[in-house]
Each structure stands twice: as structure tokens, then as C-alpha cells.
């Protein structure tokens, strides 16, 4: 990407965040994200529809056609065909640009918007896209007292938001390298997540970690059947495949499941904003471990996930689960207090014979005993564990812990495991560590070469891992090297001496001033 484009992008990001921050006023940023992201989505699907219909008509020879200028009555003629193709329909009077034009003079703006959002969702009722559109505007409450105490105050705020979102130069940035609406959405998600602490970490994985996971599963591949994330959050990991591989090379689309309602809505909005059509994604809501939604869609060529760390689940308290085909092969369930390896077994079960899964794991799952050790034994004895990567600390929102990545495969050609110490592969970015492009490339190169490199990677045979009680923590096989700054003791002592001398001089001068002040006071 050229520098001019990067500068434009950085400028756009700065503007977006400034607007989002200024508009929210007294509303907590975490709650306010629904309004900014919701209106961004409303603008996107309006412009997306206008563009789609205008191109169709222009190609048919009707060069003056502009969907946004039609009457609602004229527009009704194209509803059925458009719904089939796009999965939603918006009448001209209800398009973002037309509502924005009249917003300032609309005393019932809150009712207008509420009705429009209902109409957009209802347009898909009874069609194939109904589930993809249902509830997408549920979190955008235009009548919330958070926006103001009176209807007038709320409407004033809504006008400001419509104008601010409408003024963003998103259309000018659309080219092959930047999917601007999607890019703006991802940027906002990152900012909200980093400001929300722990709760932000639960729904959003840093983009560069997502890129690493996607690239791991795509080594040696130019296309895949479909990609899956059983704890998909806002869908950012899935969408990395559209960026890394190109969405046309994910042949059957993007699949995910999410338990949290708000986050589930954000994931579906994220798909639309990245121009993934309704028939190319399938995001479902529910508890993946107890009620998995995609039995009919597995197996998957690529699985990526950053599931919640060490959460509670039903485990052996639910007698049905031990016979579940996902968990039964290990002969034991993950502990009730730690669901990590339940997610891992679920993903292993749904991985295709030629596929790769890359899963972010809490480090304890690599070495803890009991049921977790027995599950590791099953995976290692059956030669499913391909690579274990130690990541740097402080990469994720809401936690500074150093996590790991387990790479699973069902088509390994040897029974060794590759261990990689990537704990020093990071750059410090403001208050968080970050994986740079170079860091990601270094890790991918180590995986691809699959060789022992001093202090970086080690290929360990099955027998050695078995003899080590199936412990697969990276530091059991690779001693992590501290590459902190080298300190010159002489230089440090000289600096300390200098500071002490300055402090002494300051004390003398202060004593003089105090003595003078006391002298004046006594006189």
C-alpha cells in the first residue's frame, strides 16, 4: 500500500475516533459504540444498495438512473429480485442519504429511524436472509435516555450523529487495498476494545493476531472450502481470510457461533460491512459446547479461534456430553472449571482431513495434569498436534498474560511436534505489545521450514514428549532467552552520580530560599 493511501487511512481513523469520542458526551464509550457502529452500518447498506441497483440499470443502458431519486412507489417494482440478491431492501425515502437530508427538520426523527430499522429487518422476513438480518438494529435504541432526557435532546444528538457519519469520506477510499467501511469498523472495534479493558478482550482479538492465525492455516493453500470460528466474537478472525486469501477463494463462506447477543449482532454487521453477502456467511447464536449450530456444515478446511480462557462449562455434570462424538474419543471431558480443551476437542472434531486449526490457548492447558493431561495424551498419541507457539505477553485487550497457539492437523507426515518461542517477536505499541508484519513473517517462516533453530524453534520427537508426561509448554523444550536492553554499568553509575549531584544542588538552593523567607517573616 502506498504512503499516500496509508496517510489518508490514518487521517480517516483519527477523524472517526475524534467524532466518536466527541459525540458520546456523557454516554460510556462501551455503550455508545452501538450508535456509531449501527449508523455506520445503516449508511453502508444504503450506499451498497444504491450502488448495486445503479450499476445494474447503467449496464442495461439506463445511464441517468439513480435509485435514491426514485419515489417509493416506483421502487417497489424491484423489491423481489433485489431481496433475492442482496438479502435486504430499503425504499428510497428510507435511505441514509435521504433521511439525513430531512433530519434537522424532522421533529419525529426518533420515530422515523425506529420505523426504518424495523422496515429493513422486516424486508427479509420469509426469505432466505431472514436469520442474517434479524435483530441487527436491536442494540441501536434511538429512544434511550442515554442520548438525552427529552425527545428533543435525543433527536439533536441523532442529527449530529447522522451528519458526522455521513461526512466521513468513506467512498473516496474504496480501492483494492482498503475496504473502507470494513476498515473503519475494525478500527472502531479496536479502539472500543482497548478502552473497555477486560470486556473488550472478550469480543475482539487484535487484528495482527487474527492475521497470524489465518496465515498459519493457509500455508501452502490458495483456496479453502470454508472457515469456522466456534467462539467468533465480532467475527474479525473469520474476516482475515477475506483479506489474506480473497473472499472469492473461501469457496463456501464464513461460519461462526457466538453466545453473547450484542457481540453476535456485531459479527453479522461486520460481515455486511466487509461486503460479504448474506448467502456467503452463516453466523449463529448459542453455546457452542452444548448446542453447536453447524453440525450439517462441518468439516472445515480452516478453523481459527481465540475462545474464552478457563471459563466454566457443564462438563461431567451433563451425562450426555461424554457420549458426544466431539468429546468421546478422548474418553474424558475437560474439567468443569476450565472449558479450554472442550473448545479444542470441538474444533479438532470438526476439522477436515486436509485442514488446519490454529487456536489461541491459555498456557495452563499445555502442562496441567488430571483430565487435561489425558486429553493432551489423546491428541498427541493420535498425532493431531502439529505446532505449539509461545506468543509475547501483553498482546490482548483485558489481559497481559502470555498466551500460546496450538496448531492441529489430521494429515501430518511425521509424529514430531514443532515448538516455537515467539515471546520476543513484538514491537511495543503505546500501552500494548503488537505483532509487526516482520514478526508475523518470522513466525510463518519458522513453521514453514519446520527445523530446529537455536533459541527460536525445536522439532521434538513423539517419544520425548511422551516421556515428559505429555507436557507441551514451549519452555519445556526451548529455554526462553531474555533479550532485554543491555545495561552499561559504568554509564549507569555515572548517570546516577550526576542525578545525585543535581539533587544535592537543588536542596542547597531550596534551603537558601527557605532561610530567606524565614528571615523576612521574623523581621
Short mmCIF file of C-alpha atoms in Angstrom, two decimals:
data_model
loop_
_atom_site.label_atom_id
_atom_site.label_comp_id
_atom_site.label_asym_id
_atom_site.label_seq_id
_atom_site.Cartn_x
_atom_site.Cartn_y
_atom_site.Cartn_z
CA UNK A 1 0.00 0.00 0.00
CA UNK A 2 1.48 3.39 -0.90
CA UNK A 3 2.33 6.01 1.71
CA UNK A 4 -0.29 8.47 0.48
CA UNK A 5 -3.01 5.84 0.99
CA UNK A 6 -1.65 4.97 4.45
CA UNK A 7 -1.65 8.66 5.45
CA UNK A 8 -5.24 9.05 4.21
CA UNK A 9 -6.20 5.96 6.18
CA UNK A 10 -4.52 7.22 9.36
CA UNK A 11 -6.25 10.59 8.91
CA UNK A 12 -9.62 8.89 8.45
CA UNK A 13 -9.07 6.82 11.59
CA UNK A 14 -8.14 9.91 13.58
CA UNK A 15 -11.29 11.69 12.38
CA UNK A 16 -13.53 8.70 13.13
CA UNK A 17 -12.27 8.35 16.69
CA UNK A 18 -12.47 12.12 17.33
CA UNK A 19 -16.10 12.14 16.13
CA UNK A 20 -16.99 9.03 18.15
CA UNK A 21 -15.41 10.47 21.27
CA UNK A 22 -16.92 13.96 20.91
CA UNK A 23 -20.43 12.72 20.13
CA UNK A 24 -20.76 10.34 23.04
CA UNK A 25 -20.80 13.14 25.67
CA UNK A 26 -21.81 11.57 28.96
CA UNK A 27 -22.55 8.14 27.48
CA UNK A 28 -19.99 5.46 28.36
CA UNK A 29 -17.88 4.66 25.28
CA UNK A 30 -18.62 0.96 25.53
CA UNK A 31 -22.40 1.61 25.38
CA UNK A 32 -22.05 4.33 22.78
CA UNK A 33 -20.32 2.04 20.28
CA UNK A 34 -23.77 0.66 19.34
CA UNK A 35 -24.80 4.05 17.93
CA UNK A 36 -21.65 4.78 15.95
CA UNK A 37 -21.34 1.23 14.60
CA UNK A 38 -25.09 0.94 13.97
CA UNK A 39 -25.30 4.17 11.97
CA UNK A 40 -22.14 3.26 10.07
CA UNK A 41 -23.89 0.01 9.12
CA UNK A 42 -27.08 1.89 8.12
CA UNK A 43 -25.06 4.20 5.86
CA UNK A 44 -23.15 1.26 4.35
CA UNK A 45 -26.15 -0.88 3.41
CA UNK A 46 -27.91 2.21 1.97
CA UNK A 47 -24.95 3.09 -0.25
CA UNK A 48 -24.29 -0.55 -1.07
CA UNK A 49 -27.88 -0.95 -2.31
CA UNK A 50 -27.82 2.32 -4.30
CA UNK A 51 -24.55 1.31 -5.96
CA UNK A 52 -25.78 -2.21 -6.75
CA UNK A 53 -29.07 -1.03 -8.34
CA UNK A 54 -27.47 1.90 -10.21
CA UNK A 55 -24.78 -0.34 -11.76
CA UNK A 56 -27.47 -2.85 -12.86
CA UNK A 57 -29.51 -0.12 -14.58
CA UNK A 58 -26.48 1.65 -16.10
CA UNK A 59 -25.29 -1.67 -17.57
CA UNK A 60 -28.77 -2.12 -19.04
CA UNK A 61 -28.38 1.23 -20.85
CA UNK A 62 -30.30 3.46 -18.42
CA UNK A 63 -27.39 5.84 -17.76
CA UNK A 64 -29.45 8.50 -15.91
CA UNK A 65 -30.88 6.08 -13.34
CA UNK A 66 -30.38 6.98 -9.66
CA UNK A 67 -32.18 4.75 -7.16
CA UNK A 68 -32.00 7.37 -4.40
CA UNK A 69 -34.10 9.78 -6.54
CA UNK A 70 -36.99 7.33 -7.19
CA UNK A 71 -40.33 7.51 -5.43
CA UNK A 72 -41.11 4.66 -3.03
CA UNK A 73 -43.92 3.56 -5.35
CA UNK A 74 -41.57 3.26 -8.34
CA UNK A 75 -39.01 1.39 -6.21
CA UNK A 76 -41.45 -1.31 -5.12
CA UNK A 77 -41.22 -2.94 -8.56
CA UNK A 78 -37.66 -4.15 -7.94
CA UNK A 79 -38.14 -5.41 -4.38
CA UNK A 80 -38.42 -9.17 -5.02
CA UNK A 81 -35.35 -9.56 -7.27
CA UNK A 82 -33.20 -7.31 -5.07
CA UNK A 83 -34.12 -9.22 -1.92
CA UNK A 84 -33.10 -12.45 -3.64
CA UNK A 85 -29.69 -11.00 -4.45
CA UNK A 86 -28.88 -8.65 -1.52
CA UNK A 87 -30.93 -10.14 1.31
CA UNK A 88 -32.48 -6.79 2.34
CA UNK A 89 -34.41 -3.89 0.81
CA UNK A 90 -34.59 -0.17 1.60
CA UNK A 91 -37.09 2.17 0.00
CA UNK A 92 -35.61 5.42 -1.42
CA UNK A 93 -37.23 7.63 1.27
CA UNK A 94 -35.62 5.44 3.95
CA UNK A 95 -32.07 5.52 2.59
CA UNK A 96 -29.42 7.06 4.85
CA UNK A 97 -28.73 9.99 2.48
CA UNK A 98 -32.42 10.98 2.22
CA UNK A 99 -33.14 10.63 5.93
CA UNK A 100 -30.05 12.70 6.71
CA UNK A 101 -31.24 15.48 4.35
CA UNK A 102 -34.50 15.90 6.27
CA UNK A 103 -33.24 15.00 9.75
CA UNK A 104 -32.81 18.56 11.04
CA UNK A 105 -36.45 19.41 10.31
CA UNK A 106 -37.90 16.07 11.42
CA UNK A 107 -39.41 16.54 14.88
CA UNK A 108 -40.17 12.82 14.98
CA UNK A 109 -36.69 11.72 13.88
CA UNK A 110 -36.53 9.08 16.61
CA UNK A 111 -39.78 7.50 15.34
CA UNK A 112 -38.64 7.83 11.71
CA UNK A 113 -35.38 5.98 12.39
CA UNK A 114 -37.00 3.35 14.58
CA UNK A 115 -39.57 2.60 11.85
CA UNK A 116 -36.89 2.44 9.14
CA UNK A 117 -34.76 -0.01 11.13
CA UNK A 118 -37.82 -2.22 11.64
CA UNK A 119 -38.66 -1.99 7.94
CA UNK A 120 -35.14 -3.01 6.85
CA UNK A 121 -35.22 -6.06 9.14
CA UNK A 122 -38.79 -6.93 8.13
CA UNK A 123 -37.91 -6.69 4.43
CA UNK A 124 -36.11 -10.03 4.83
CA UNK A 125 -38.98 -11.79 6.62
CA UNK A 126 -39.96 -15.04 4.96
CA UNK A 127 -36.84 -15.01 2.75
CA UNK A 128 -33.53 -16.93 2.89
CA UNK A 129 -31.80 -13.96 4.56
CA UNK A 130 -34.28 -13.59 7.44
CA UNK A 131 -31.93 -15.00 10.09
CA UNK A 132 -29.00 -12.94 8.80
CA UNK A 133 -30.93 -9.65 9.12
CA UNK A 134 -32.99 -10.37 12.23
CA UNK A 135 -32.14 -8.15 15.22
CA UNK A 136 -29.29 -6.29 13.54
CA UNK A 137 -30.58 -2.94 14.81
CA UNK A 138 -31.72 -4.28 18.19
CA UNK A 139 -28.94 -2.52 20.10
CA UNK A 140 -29.48 0.82 18.36
CA UNK A 141 -32.07 2.27 20.75
CA UNK A 142 -32.90 5.73 19.42
CA UNK A 143 -35.24 6.34 22.37
CA UNK A 144 -32.66 5.63 25.06
CA UNK A 145 -32.37 8.21 27.87
CA UNK A 146 -28.60 7.79 27.43
CA UNK A 147 -28.92 10.09 24.40
CA UNK A 148 -30.77 12.79 26.33
CA UNK A 149 -33.57 13.35 28.83
CA UNK A 150 -36.13 14.59 26.29
CA UNK A 151 -37.11 13.54 22.77
CA UNK A 152 -35.82 16.90 21.51
CA UNK A 153 -32.39 16.36 23.11
CA UNK A 154 -32.17 12.83 21.72
CA UNK A 155 -33.13 13.98 18.23
CA UNK A 156 -30.50 16.72 18.30
CA UNK A 157 -27.91 14.08 19.16
CA UNK A 158 -29.18 11.81 16.38
CA UNK A 159 -28.91 14.66 13.83
CA UNK A 160 -25.31 15.27 14.91
CA UNK A 161 -24.51 11.57 14.58
CA UNK A 162 -26.13 11.25 11.14
CA UNK A 163 -24.17 14.26 9.88
CA UNK A 164 -20.89 13.09 11.40
CA UNK A 165 -21.19 9.55 9.97
CA UNK A 166 -22.43 10.97 6.66
CA UNK A 167 -19.46 13.37 6.38
CA UNK A 168 -16.85 10.60 6.68
CA UNK A 169 -15.06 10.27 3.33
CA UNK A 170 -15.53 6.53 3.14
CA UNK A 171 -16.46 6.35 -0.53
CA UNK A 172 -13.21 8.02 -1.65
CA UNK A 173 -11.06 5.34 -0.08
CA UNK A 174 -12.60 2.29 -1.71
CA UNK A 175 -9.94 0.53 -3.74
CA UNK A 176 -8.27 -2.88 -3.91
CA UNK A 177 -6.19 -2.34 -0.79
CA UNK A 178 -8.67 -0.77 1.59
CA UNK A 179 -12.18 -1.98 2.21
CA UNK A 180 -13.02 1.32 3.88
CA UNK A 181 -16.27 0.62 5.67
CA UNK A 182 -14.89 -2.66 6.99
CA UNK A 183 -11.59 -1.00 7.83
CA UNK A 184 -13.34 1.83 9.70
CA UNK A 185 -15.43 -0.71 11.61
CA UNK A 186 -12.36 -2.77 12.60
CA UNK A 187 -10.57 0.39 13.73
CA UNK A 188 -13.51 1.45 15.90
CA UNK A 189 -13.77 -2.04 17.38
CA UNK A 190 -10.06 -1.93 18.26
CA UNK A 191 -10.40 1.46 19.93
CA UNK A 192 -13.52 0.50 21.88
CA UNK A 193 -11.95 -2.80 22.94
CA UNK A 194 -8.73 -1.19 24.13
CA UNK A 195 -10.72 1.37 26.12
CA UNK A 196 -13.08 -1.21 27.60
CA UNK A 197 -10.42 -3.33 29.30
CA UNK A 198 -11.47 -6.89 30.14
CA UNK A 199 -14.89 -6.75 28.49
CA UNK A 200 -13.26 -5.55 25.26
CA UNK A 201 -10.95 -8.55 25.22
CA UNK A 202 -13.95 -10.85 25.35
CA UNK A 203 -15.25 -9.78 21.98
CA UNK A 204 -12.26 -8.64 19.97
CA UNK A 205 -8.89 -10.19 19.11
CA UNK A 206 -6.18 -7.75 17.89
CA UNK A 207 -6.08 -7.67 14.09
CA UNK A 208 -2.47 -8.75 13.76
CA UNK A 209 -3.08 -11.88 15.90
CA UNK A 210 -6.00 -12.67 13.58
CA UNK A 211 -3.70 -12.26 10.59
CA UNK A 212 -1.16 -14.68 12.10
CA UNK A 213 -3.87 -17.30 12.78
CA UNK A 214 -5.25 -17.02 9.25
CA UNK A 215 -1.82 -17.26 7.66
CA UNK A 216 -0.92 -20.34 9.74
CA UNK A 217 -3.98 -22.21 8.45
CA UNK A 218 -3.32 -21.11 4.87
CA UNK A 219 0.31 -22.20 4.50
CA UNK A 220 0.58 -23.91 1.11
CA UNK A 221 -3.04 -23.13 0.15
CA UNK A 222 -4.53 -20.73 -2.38
CA UNK A 223 -8.15 -21.61 -1.60
CA UNK A 224 -10.23 -23.37 1.09
CA UNK A 225 -13.76 -24.74 1.28
CA UNK A 226 -14.86 -22.65 4.30
CA UNK A 227 -13.57 -21.14 7.52
CA UNK A 228 -15.01 -21.59 11.02
CA UNK A 229 -14.70 -19.97 14.46
CA UNK A 230 -16.77 -21.56 17.28
CA UNK A 231 -16.35 -18.51 19.55
CA UNK A 232 -16.35 -15.85 16.87
CA UNK A 233 -16.90 -12.65 18.89
CA UNK A 234 -17.25 -9.81 16.40
CA UNK A 235 -16.13 -12.02 13.51
CA UNK A 236 -12.75 -10.37 12.99
CA UNK A 237 -10.79 -13.66 12.82
CA UNK A 238 -13.05 -15.03 10.09
CA UNK A 239 -12.75 -11.87 8.04
CA UNK A 240 -8.96 -12.07 7.99
CA UNK A 241 -9.41 -14.82 5.38
CA UNK A 242 -11.12 -12.33 3.07
CA UNK A 243 -8.06 -10.10 3.42
CA UNK A 244 -5.31 -12.73 3.29
CA UNK A 245 -6.83 -15.10 0.71
CA UNK A 246 -9.54 -13.01 -1.00
CA UNK A 247 -13.18 -13.75 -0.23
CA UNK A 248 -13.71 -15.41 -3.61
CA UNK A 249 -11.16 -18.08 -2.55
CA UNK A 250 -13.20 -19.04 0.51
CA UNK A 251 -15.46 -21.14 -1.68
CA UNK A 252 -18.36 -21.92 0.67
CA UNK A 253 -18.09 -18.97 3.03
CA UNK A 254 -17.61 -17.91 6.64
CA UNK A 255 -19.09 -19.79 9.61
CA UNK A 256 -19.17 -18.84 13.27
CA UNK A 257 -21.07 -19.14 16.53
CA UNK A 258 -21.29 -16.60 19.38
CA UNK A 259 -23.05 -16.82 22.72
CA UNK A 260 -23.39 -13.09 23.52
CA UNK A 261 -26.34 -11.37 21.78
CA UNK A 262 -24.74 -7.94 21.28
CA UNK A 263 -21.50 -9.45 20.00
CA UNK A 264 -23.43 -11.82 17.73
CA UNK A 265 -25.11 -8.76 16.18
CA UNK A 266 -21.74 -7.04 15.78
CA UNK A 267 -20.34 -10.10 13.98
CA UNK A 268 -23.14 -10.13 11.40
CA UNK A 269 -22.85 -6.36 10.87
CA UNK A 270 -19.09 -6.87 10.42
CA UNK A 271 -19.76 -9.38 7.63
CA UNK A 272 -22.00 -6.94 5.75
CA UNK A 273 -19.53 -4.06 6.22
CA UNK A 274 -16.80 -6.19 4.64
CA UNK A 275 -19.14 -6.75 1.68
CA UNK A 276 -19.67 -10.44 2.44
CA UNK A 277 -23.14 -11.16 1.05
CA UNK A 278 -25.76 -12.82 3.28
CA UNK A 279 -25.51 -16.12 1.37
CA UNK A 280 -21.74 -16.31 1.98
CA UNK A 281 -21.79 -16.27 5.77
CA UNK A 282 -23.55 -18.22 8.48
CA UNK A 283 -23.18 -16.74 11.97
CA UNK A 284 -25.35 -18.39 14.63
CA UNK A 285 -26.06 -17.58 18.25
CA UNK A 286 -25.74 -20.08 21.11
CA UNK A 287 -23.44 -22.07 23.38
CA UNK A 288 -21.13 -23.97 21.01
CA UNK A 289 -20.09 -26.59 23.56
CA UNK A 290 -23.66 -27.61 24.49
CA UNK A 291 -25.67 -26.60 21.40
CA UNK A 292 -23.34 -26.42 18.38
CA UNK A 293 -25.07 -24.80 15.41
CA UNK A 294 -23.18 -26.19 12.41
CA UNK A 295 -23.43 -30.00 12.60
CA UNK A 296 -24.60 -30.06 8.96
CA UNK A 297 -21.76 -27.84 7.73
CA UNK A 298 -18.65 -29.49 9.14
CA UNK A 299 -15.88 -30.44 8.35
CA UNK A 300 -13.90 -27.23 7.79
CA UNK A 301 -10.59 -26.71 5.98
CA UNK A 302 -9.62 -23.80 8.23
CA UNK A 303 -10.55 -23.21 11.87
CA UNK A 304 -9.31 -20.21 13.85
CA UNK A 305 -10.35 -19.18 17.33
CA UNK A 306 -9.50 -17.27 20.46
CA UNK A 307 -12.01 -18.95 22.81
CA UNK A 308 -12.63 -17.57 26.33
CA UNK A 309 -9.92 -18.61 28.78
CA UNK A 310 -10.71 -21.11 31.54
CA UNK A 311 -14.45 -20.49 31.71
CA UNK A 312 -16.86 -22.87 33.44
CA UNK A 313 -18.93 -25.35 31.45
CA UNK A 314 -21.26 -28.29 32.15
CA UNK A 315 -18.57 -30.97 31.73
CA UNK A 316 -19.25 -34.27 33.54
CA UNK A 317 -22.28 -32.76 35.33
CA UNK A 318 -24.07 -33.28 31.99
CA UNK A 319 -24.10 -37.09 31.46
CA UNK A 320 -24.86 -36.77 27.73
CA UNK A 321 -21.60 -34.98 26.92
CA UNK A 322 -19.24 -37.93 27.45
CA UNK A 323 -21.01 -39.68 24.53
CA UNK A 324 -20.92 -36.58 22.32
CA UNK A 325 -18.89 -37.52 19.20
CA UNK A 326 -16.80 -34.37 19.63
CA UNK A 327 -15.58 -35.24 23.14
CA UNK A 328 -15.98 -39.04 23.40
CA UNK A 329 -12.75 -40.03 21.57
CA UNK A 330 -10.58 -38.66 24.42
CA UNK A 331 -12.51 -40.79 26.93
CA UNK A 332 -12.72 -37.87 29.38
CA UNK A 333 -14.21 -34.37 29.47
CA UNK A 334 -12.40 -31.11 30.14
CA UNK A 335 -12.76 -30.00 33.81
CA UNK A 336 -15.97 -28.16 34.66
CA UNK A 337 -13.95 -25.15 35.79
CA UNK A 338 -11.83 -24.98 32.61
CA UNK A 339 -13.54 -25.37 29.23
CA UNK A 340 -10.39 -24.61 27.16
CA UNK A 341 -9.78 -28.17 25.94
CA UNK A 342 -13.50 -28.73 25.36
CA UNK A 343 -13.30 -25.98 22.72
CA UNK A 344 -10.10 -27.58 21.38
CA UNK A 345 -11.71 -31.05 21.08
CA UNK A 346 -14.76 -29.49 19.39
CA UNK A 347 -12.52 -27.85 16.78
CA UNK A 348 -10.45 -30.99 16.26
CA UNK A 349 -13.65 -32.97 15.66
CA UNK A 350 -14.89 -30.52 13.01
CA UNK A 351 -11.55 -30.14 11.20
CA UNK A 352 -11.37 -31.64 7.71
CA UNK A 353 -8.83 -34.35 6.84
CA UNK A 354 -6.69 -31.82 4.95
CA UNK A 355 -7.46 -28.84 7.19
CA UNK A 356 -5.55 -26.80 9.79
CA UNK A 357 -6.80 -25.32 13.07
CA UNK A 358 -4.94 -22.50 14.84
CA UNK A 359 -6.23 -21.86 18.36
CA UNK A 360 -5.15 -19.29 20.95
CA UNK A 361 -4.82 -21.12 24.27
CA UNK A 362 -4.37 -20.22 27.92
CA UNK A 363 -0.85 -21.51 28.81
CA UNK A 364 -2.07 -23.81 31.61
CA UNK A 365 -3.70 -26.22 29.14
CA UNK A 366 -0.25 -27.15 27.84
CA UNK A 367 1.05 -28.59 31.12
CA UNK A 368 -1.73 -29.06 33.72
CA UNK A 369 -2.39 -32.60 34.95
CA UNK A 370 -5.63 -34.53 35.50
CA UNK A 371 -8.27 -34.59 32.79
CA UNK A 372 -6.40 -32.00 30.70
CA UNK A 373 -3.29 -34.22 30.60
CA UNK A 374 -5.41 -37.16 29.41
CA UNK A 375 -6.94 -35.05 26.61
CA UNK A 376 -3.46 -33.92 25.55
CA UNK A 377 -2.36 -37.59 25.57
CA UNK A 378 -5.24 -38.46 23.22
CA UNK A 379 -4.35 -35.62 20.81
CA UNK A 380 -0.60 -36.36 20.86
CA UNK A 381 -0.89 -40.17 20.66
CA UNK A 382 -3.12 -39.72 17.61
CA UNK A 383 -0.65 -37.27 16.06
CA UNK A 384 -3.02 -34.29 15.81
CA UNK A 385 -0.75 -31.65 17.43
CA UNK A 386 1.42 -30.07 14.73
CA UNK A 387 2.94 -26.94 16.32
CA UNK A 388 2.92 -25.07 19.63
CA UNK A 389 3.85 -21.36 19.60
CA UNK A 390 4.65 -19.23 22.65
CA UNK A 391 3.35 -15.70 22.00
CA UNK A 392 4.61 -12.48 23.63
CA UNK A 393 2.89 -11.19 26.76
CA UNK A 394 0.52 -8.19 26.74
CA UNK A 395 -0.86 -8.67 23.21
CA UNK A 396 -4.54 -8.93 24.11
CA UNK A 397 -7.10 -6.47 25.47
CA UNK A 398 -8.03 -7.03 29.10
CA UNK A 399 -5.12 -9.32 29.97
CA UNK A 400 -1.32 -9.07 29.93
CA UNK A 401 -0.80 -12.85 30.11
CA UNK A 402 1.46 -14.53 27.54
CA UNK A 403 -0.80 -16.86 25.56
CA UNK A 404 0.07 -19.66 23.11
CA UNK A 405 -1.16 -21.01 19.80
CA UNK A 406 -1.81 -24.72 19.24
CA UNK A 407 -1.86 -25.81 15.60
CA UNK A 408 -3.83 -29.00 14.88
CA UNK A 409 -3.76 -31.18 11.75
CA UNK A 410 -5.08 -34.59 10.76
CA UNK A 411 -2.70 -35.23 7.86
CA UNK A 412 0.79 -34.98 9.42
CA UNK A 413 3.60 -36.84 7.65
CA UNK A 414 5.70 -37.36 10.81
CA UNK A 415 4.94 -37.70 14.53
CA UNK A 416 7.10 -34.80 15.74
CA UNK A 417 5.84 -31.54 17.22
CA UNK A 418 7.38 -28.19 16.33
CA UNK A 419 7.87 -25.78 19.26
CA UNK A 420 8.37 -22.08 18.55
CA UNK A 421 9.38 -19.41 21.05
CA UNK A 422 7.95 -16.17 19.65
CA UNK A 423 7.89 -14.44 23.04
CA UNK A 424 10.27 -11.75 21.75
CA UNK A 425 8.55 -11.27 18.40
CA UNK A 426 6.80 -7.97 19.13
CA UNK A 427 7.02 -4.21 18.94
CA UNK A 428 5.77 -2.01 21.77
CA UNK A 429 2.77 -0.06 20.56
CA UNK A 430 1.56 2.60 23.03
CA UNK A 431 0.37 0.64 26.07
CA UNK A 432 0.28 -2.78 24.36
CA UNK A 433 2.68 -5.12 22.60
CA UNK A 434 1.93 -5.73 18.95
CA UNK A 435 2.98 -8.19 16.23
CA UNK A 436 4.51 -6.32 13.31
CA UNK A 437 4.45 -7.66 9.73
CA UNK A 438 8.08 -8.71 10.24
CA UNK A 439 7.21 -10.58 13.46
CA UNK A 440 4.38 -12.44 11.69
CA UNK A 441 6.64 -13.30 8.74
CA UNK A 442 9.34 -14.61 11.09
CA UNK A 443 6.84 -16.94 12.82
CA UNK A 444 5.39 -18.18 9.50
CA UNK A 445 8.91 -18.86 8.19
CA UNK A 446 9.74 -20.99 11.25
CA UNK A 447 6.51 -23.00 10.78
CA UNK A 448 7.13 -23.46 7.06
CA UNK A 449 10.77 -24.55 7.43
CA UNK A 450 9.99 -26.84 10.38
CA UNK A 451 13.59 -27.01 11.58
CA UNK A 452 15.44 -26.62 14.88
CA UNK A 453 16.81 -23.07 15.12
CA UNK A 454 18.74 -22.14 18.25
CA UNK A 455 16.58 -20.28 20.82
CA UNK A 456 13.74 -19.97 18.29
CA UNK A 457 12.35 -23.36 17.30
CA UNK A 458 12.80 -27.04 18.02
CA UNK A 459 11.43 -30.18 16.39
CA UNK A 460 10.71 -32.64 19.20
CA UNK A 461 10.01 -36.36 18.58
CA UNK A 462 6.90 -38.03 19.97
CA UNK A 463 8.86 -40.28 22.37
CA UNK A 464 10.44 -37.28 24.13
CA UNK A 465 7.02 -35.65 24.64
CA UNK A 466 5.54 -38.92 25.89
CA UNK A 467 8.45 -39.30 28.37
CA UNK A 468 7.78 -35.73 29.54
CA UNK A 469 4.21 -36.70 30.63
CA UNK A 470 2.66 -35.06 27.55
CA UNK A 471 3.74 -31.60 28.71
CA UNK A 472 3.75 -29.37 25.61
CA UNK A 473 4.65 -26.00 27.09
CA UNK A 474 7.26 -24.34 24.89
CA UNK A 475 9.70 -23.56 27.70
CA UNK A 476 9.96 -27.29 28.48
CA UNK A 477 11.79 -27.74 25.18
CA UNK A 478 13.14 -24.27 24.40
CA UNK A 479 14.64 -22.11 27.12
CA UNK A 480 13.32 -18.59 26.63
CA UNK A 481 16.07 -16.03 26.26
CA UNK A 482 15.71 -12.61 27.81
CA UNK A 483 16.74 -10.11 25.17
CA UNK A 484 16.08 -7.08 27.31
CA UNK A 485 18.28 -3.99 26.92
CA UNK A 486 21.98 -4.49 27.70
CA UNK A 487 22.95 -2.16 30.53
CA UNK A 488 26.34 -0.44 30.68
CA UNK A 489 27.05 -0.37 34.45
CA UNK A 490 29.74 2.36 34.19
CA UNK A 491 27.40 4.60 32.20
CA UNK A 492 24.54 3.92 34.63
CA UNK A 493 26.71 4.76 37.67
CA UNK A 494 27.85 8.00 36.03
CA UNK A 495 24.21 8.98 35.40
CA UNK A 496 23.23 8.18 38.99
CA UNK A 497 26.17 10.28 40.26
CA UNK A 498 25.02 13.16 38.06
CA UNK A 499 21.41 12.91 39.33
CA UNK A 500 22.55 12.80 42.97
CA UNK A 501 24.73 15.89 42.43
CA UNK A 502 21.80 17.76 40.86
CA UNK A 503 19.51 16.78 43.73
CA UNK A 504 22.12 17.99 46.23
CA UNK A 505 22.41 21.33 44.45
CA UNK A 506 18.60 21.67 44.41
CA UNK A 507 18.46 21.02 48.18
CA UNK A 508 21.10 23.74 48.86
CA UNK A 509 19.16 26.25 46.76
CA UNK A 510 15.86 25.33 48.48
CA UNK A 511 17.47 25.72 51.91
CA UNK A 512 18.67 29.21 50.90
CA UNK A 513 15.17 30.25 49.76
CA UNK A 514 13.58 28.87 52.97
CA UNK A 515 16.18 30.69 55.11
CA UNK A 516 15.48 33.96 53.27
CA UNK A 517 11.71 33.53 53.64
CA UNK A 518 12.06 32.78 57.36
CA UNK A 519 14.33 35.87 57.75
CA UNK A 520 11.68 38.06 56.05
CA UNK A 521 8.96 36.57 58.24
CA UNK A 522 10.90 37.16 61.52
CA UNK A 523 11.54 40.78 60.62
#
